[in-house]
PDB file of C-alpha atoms in Angstrom:
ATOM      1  CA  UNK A   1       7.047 -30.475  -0.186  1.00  0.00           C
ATOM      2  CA  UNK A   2       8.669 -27.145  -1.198  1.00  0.00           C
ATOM      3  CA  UNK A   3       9.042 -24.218   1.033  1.00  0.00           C
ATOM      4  CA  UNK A   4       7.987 -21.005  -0.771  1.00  0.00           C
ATOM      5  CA  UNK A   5       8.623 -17.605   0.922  1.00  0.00           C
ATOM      6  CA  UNK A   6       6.707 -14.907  -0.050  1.00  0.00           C
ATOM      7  CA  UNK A   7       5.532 -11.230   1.576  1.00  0.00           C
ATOM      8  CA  UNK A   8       2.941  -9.000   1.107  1.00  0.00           C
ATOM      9  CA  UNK A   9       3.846  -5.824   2.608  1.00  0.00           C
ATOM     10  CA  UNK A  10       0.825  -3.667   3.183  1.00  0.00           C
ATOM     11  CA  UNK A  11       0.206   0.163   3.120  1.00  0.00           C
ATOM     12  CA  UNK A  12      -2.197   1.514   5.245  1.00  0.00           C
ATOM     13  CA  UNK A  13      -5.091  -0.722   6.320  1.00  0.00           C
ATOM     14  CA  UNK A  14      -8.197   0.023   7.509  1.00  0.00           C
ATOM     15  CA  UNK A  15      -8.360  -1.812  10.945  1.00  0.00           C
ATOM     16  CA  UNK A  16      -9.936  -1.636  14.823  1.00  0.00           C
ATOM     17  CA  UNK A  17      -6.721   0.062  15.142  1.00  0.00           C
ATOM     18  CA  UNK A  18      -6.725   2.755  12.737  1.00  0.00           C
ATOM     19  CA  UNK A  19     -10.775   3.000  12.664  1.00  0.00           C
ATOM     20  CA  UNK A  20      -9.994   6.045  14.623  1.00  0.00           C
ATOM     21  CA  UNK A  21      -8.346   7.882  12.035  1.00  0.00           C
ATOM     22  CA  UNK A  22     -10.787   7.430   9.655  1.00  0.00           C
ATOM     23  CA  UNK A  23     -13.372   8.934  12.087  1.00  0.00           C
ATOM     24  CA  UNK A  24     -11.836  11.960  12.884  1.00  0.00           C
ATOM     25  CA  UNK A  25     -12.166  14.237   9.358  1.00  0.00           C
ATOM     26  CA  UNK A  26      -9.118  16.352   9.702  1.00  0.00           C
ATOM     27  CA  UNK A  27      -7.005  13.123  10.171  1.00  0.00           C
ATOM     28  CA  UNK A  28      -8.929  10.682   7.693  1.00  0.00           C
ATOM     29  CA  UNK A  29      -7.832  13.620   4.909  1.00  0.00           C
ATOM     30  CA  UNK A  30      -4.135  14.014   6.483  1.00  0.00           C
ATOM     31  CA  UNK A  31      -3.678  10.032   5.938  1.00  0.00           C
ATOM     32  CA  UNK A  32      -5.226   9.630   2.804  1.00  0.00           C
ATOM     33  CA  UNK A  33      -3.380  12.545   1.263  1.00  0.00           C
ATOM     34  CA  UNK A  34      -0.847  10.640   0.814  1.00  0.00           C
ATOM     35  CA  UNK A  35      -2.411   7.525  -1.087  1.00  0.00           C
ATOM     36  CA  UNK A  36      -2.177   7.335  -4.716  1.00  0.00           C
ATOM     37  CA  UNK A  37      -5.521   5.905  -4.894  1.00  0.00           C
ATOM     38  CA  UNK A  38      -6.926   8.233  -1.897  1.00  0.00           C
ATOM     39  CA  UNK A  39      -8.218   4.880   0.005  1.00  0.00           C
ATOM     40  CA  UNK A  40      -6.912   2.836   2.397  1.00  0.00           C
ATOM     41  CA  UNK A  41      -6.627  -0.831   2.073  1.00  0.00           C
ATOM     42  CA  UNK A  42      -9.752  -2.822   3.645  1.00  0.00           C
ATOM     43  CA  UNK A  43      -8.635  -6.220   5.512  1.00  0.00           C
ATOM     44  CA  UNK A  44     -10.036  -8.252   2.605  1.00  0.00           C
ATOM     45  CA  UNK A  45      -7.495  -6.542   0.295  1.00  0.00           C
ATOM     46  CA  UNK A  46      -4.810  -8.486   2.244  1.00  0.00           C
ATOM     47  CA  UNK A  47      -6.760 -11.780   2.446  1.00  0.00           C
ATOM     48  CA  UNK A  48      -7.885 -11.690  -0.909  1.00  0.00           C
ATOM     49  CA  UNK A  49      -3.835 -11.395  -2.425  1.00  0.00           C
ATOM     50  CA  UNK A  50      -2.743 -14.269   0.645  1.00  0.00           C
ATOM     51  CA  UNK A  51      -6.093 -16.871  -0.638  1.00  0.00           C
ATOM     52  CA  UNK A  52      -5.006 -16.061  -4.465  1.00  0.00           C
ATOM     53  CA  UNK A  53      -1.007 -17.095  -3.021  1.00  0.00           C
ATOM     54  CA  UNK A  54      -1.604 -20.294  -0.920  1.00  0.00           C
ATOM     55  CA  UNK A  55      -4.148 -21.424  -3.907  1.00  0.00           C
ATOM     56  CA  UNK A  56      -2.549 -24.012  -7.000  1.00  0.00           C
ATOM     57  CA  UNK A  57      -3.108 -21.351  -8.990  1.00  0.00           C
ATOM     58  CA  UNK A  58      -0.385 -19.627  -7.811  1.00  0.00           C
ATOM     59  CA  UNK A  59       1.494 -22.770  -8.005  1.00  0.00           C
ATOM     60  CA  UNK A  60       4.168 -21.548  -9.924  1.00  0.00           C
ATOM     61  CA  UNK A  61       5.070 -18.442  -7.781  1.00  0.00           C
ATOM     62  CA  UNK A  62       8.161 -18.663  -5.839  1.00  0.00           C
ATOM     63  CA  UNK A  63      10.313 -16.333  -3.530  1.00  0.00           C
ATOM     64  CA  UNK A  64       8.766 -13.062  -4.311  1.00  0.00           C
ATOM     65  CA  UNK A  65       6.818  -9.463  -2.897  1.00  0.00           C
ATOM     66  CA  UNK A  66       3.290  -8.384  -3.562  1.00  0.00           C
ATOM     67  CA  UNK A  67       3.029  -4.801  -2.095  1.00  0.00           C
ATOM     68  CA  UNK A  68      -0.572  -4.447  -1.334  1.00  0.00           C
ATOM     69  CA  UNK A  69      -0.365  -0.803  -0.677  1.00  0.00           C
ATOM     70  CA  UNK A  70      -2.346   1.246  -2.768  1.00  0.00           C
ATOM     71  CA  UNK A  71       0.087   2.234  -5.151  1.00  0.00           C
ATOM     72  CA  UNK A  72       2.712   3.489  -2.206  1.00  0.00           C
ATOM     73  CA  UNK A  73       5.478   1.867  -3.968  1.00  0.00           C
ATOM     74  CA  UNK A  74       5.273   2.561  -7.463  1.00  0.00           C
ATOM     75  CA  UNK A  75       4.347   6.661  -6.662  1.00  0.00           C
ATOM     76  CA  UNK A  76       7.273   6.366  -4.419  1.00  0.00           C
ATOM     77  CA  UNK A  77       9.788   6.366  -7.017  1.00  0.00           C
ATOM     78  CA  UNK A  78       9.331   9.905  -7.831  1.00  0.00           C
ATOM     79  CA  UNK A  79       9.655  12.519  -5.523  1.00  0.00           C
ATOM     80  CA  UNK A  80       8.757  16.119  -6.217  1.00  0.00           C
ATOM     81  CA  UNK A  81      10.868  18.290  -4.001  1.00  0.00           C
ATOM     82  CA  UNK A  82      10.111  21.894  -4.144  1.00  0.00           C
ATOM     83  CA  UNK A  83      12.786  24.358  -4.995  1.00  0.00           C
ATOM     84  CA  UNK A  84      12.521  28.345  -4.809  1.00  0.00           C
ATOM     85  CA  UNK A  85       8.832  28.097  -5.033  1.00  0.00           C
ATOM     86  CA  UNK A  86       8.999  26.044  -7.725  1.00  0.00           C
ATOM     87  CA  UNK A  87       8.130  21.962  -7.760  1.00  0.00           C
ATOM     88  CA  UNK A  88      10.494  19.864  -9.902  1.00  0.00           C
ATOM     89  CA  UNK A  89      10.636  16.189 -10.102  1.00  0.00           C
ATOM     90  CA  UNK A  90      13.157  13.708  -9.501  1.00  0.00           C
ATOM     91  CA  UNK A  91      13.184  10.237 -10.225  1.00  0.00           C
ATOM     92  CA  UNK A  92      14.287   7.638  -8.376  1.00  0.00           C
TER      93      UNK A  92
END
């Protein structure tokens, strides 16, 4: 038997926990602003990414990070910082 370590670092998911940001309007668009895909990530998200991982067909995948977060990381890697009015972008 082989030990395989793997993570799934998730963005923002929609939980009991945050269920209260999503029902107050002003916040629900504050927190969502900032996802690339303007959602959050439901709980199945997660379990759907951790059933495809500890299936055989993933049987092949070793030592390595599935970001489940909307797209977080990827947008991350540019950054538009705004100078004298003006909005330039820098990469990563």
């Amino acid at each position: 038997m082989a030990f395989v370590s793997m993570q799934s670092p998730p963005g923002l998911v929609r939980t009991p926990m945050t269920e209260r940001w999503f029902n107050d309007p002003a916040m629900r668009v504050a927190v969502l602003a900032d996802s690339p895909i303007g959602r959050a990530a439901e709980p199945e998200d997660i379990a759907s990414l951790v059933l495809f991982l500890a299936s055989d067909h993933a049987g092949i995948i070793t030592g390595a990070v599935y970001p489940v977060d909307g797209a977080r990381t990827a947008h991350s890697r540019c950054e538009f910082i705004r100078v004298a009015g003006k909005s330039r972008e820098m990469r990563a």
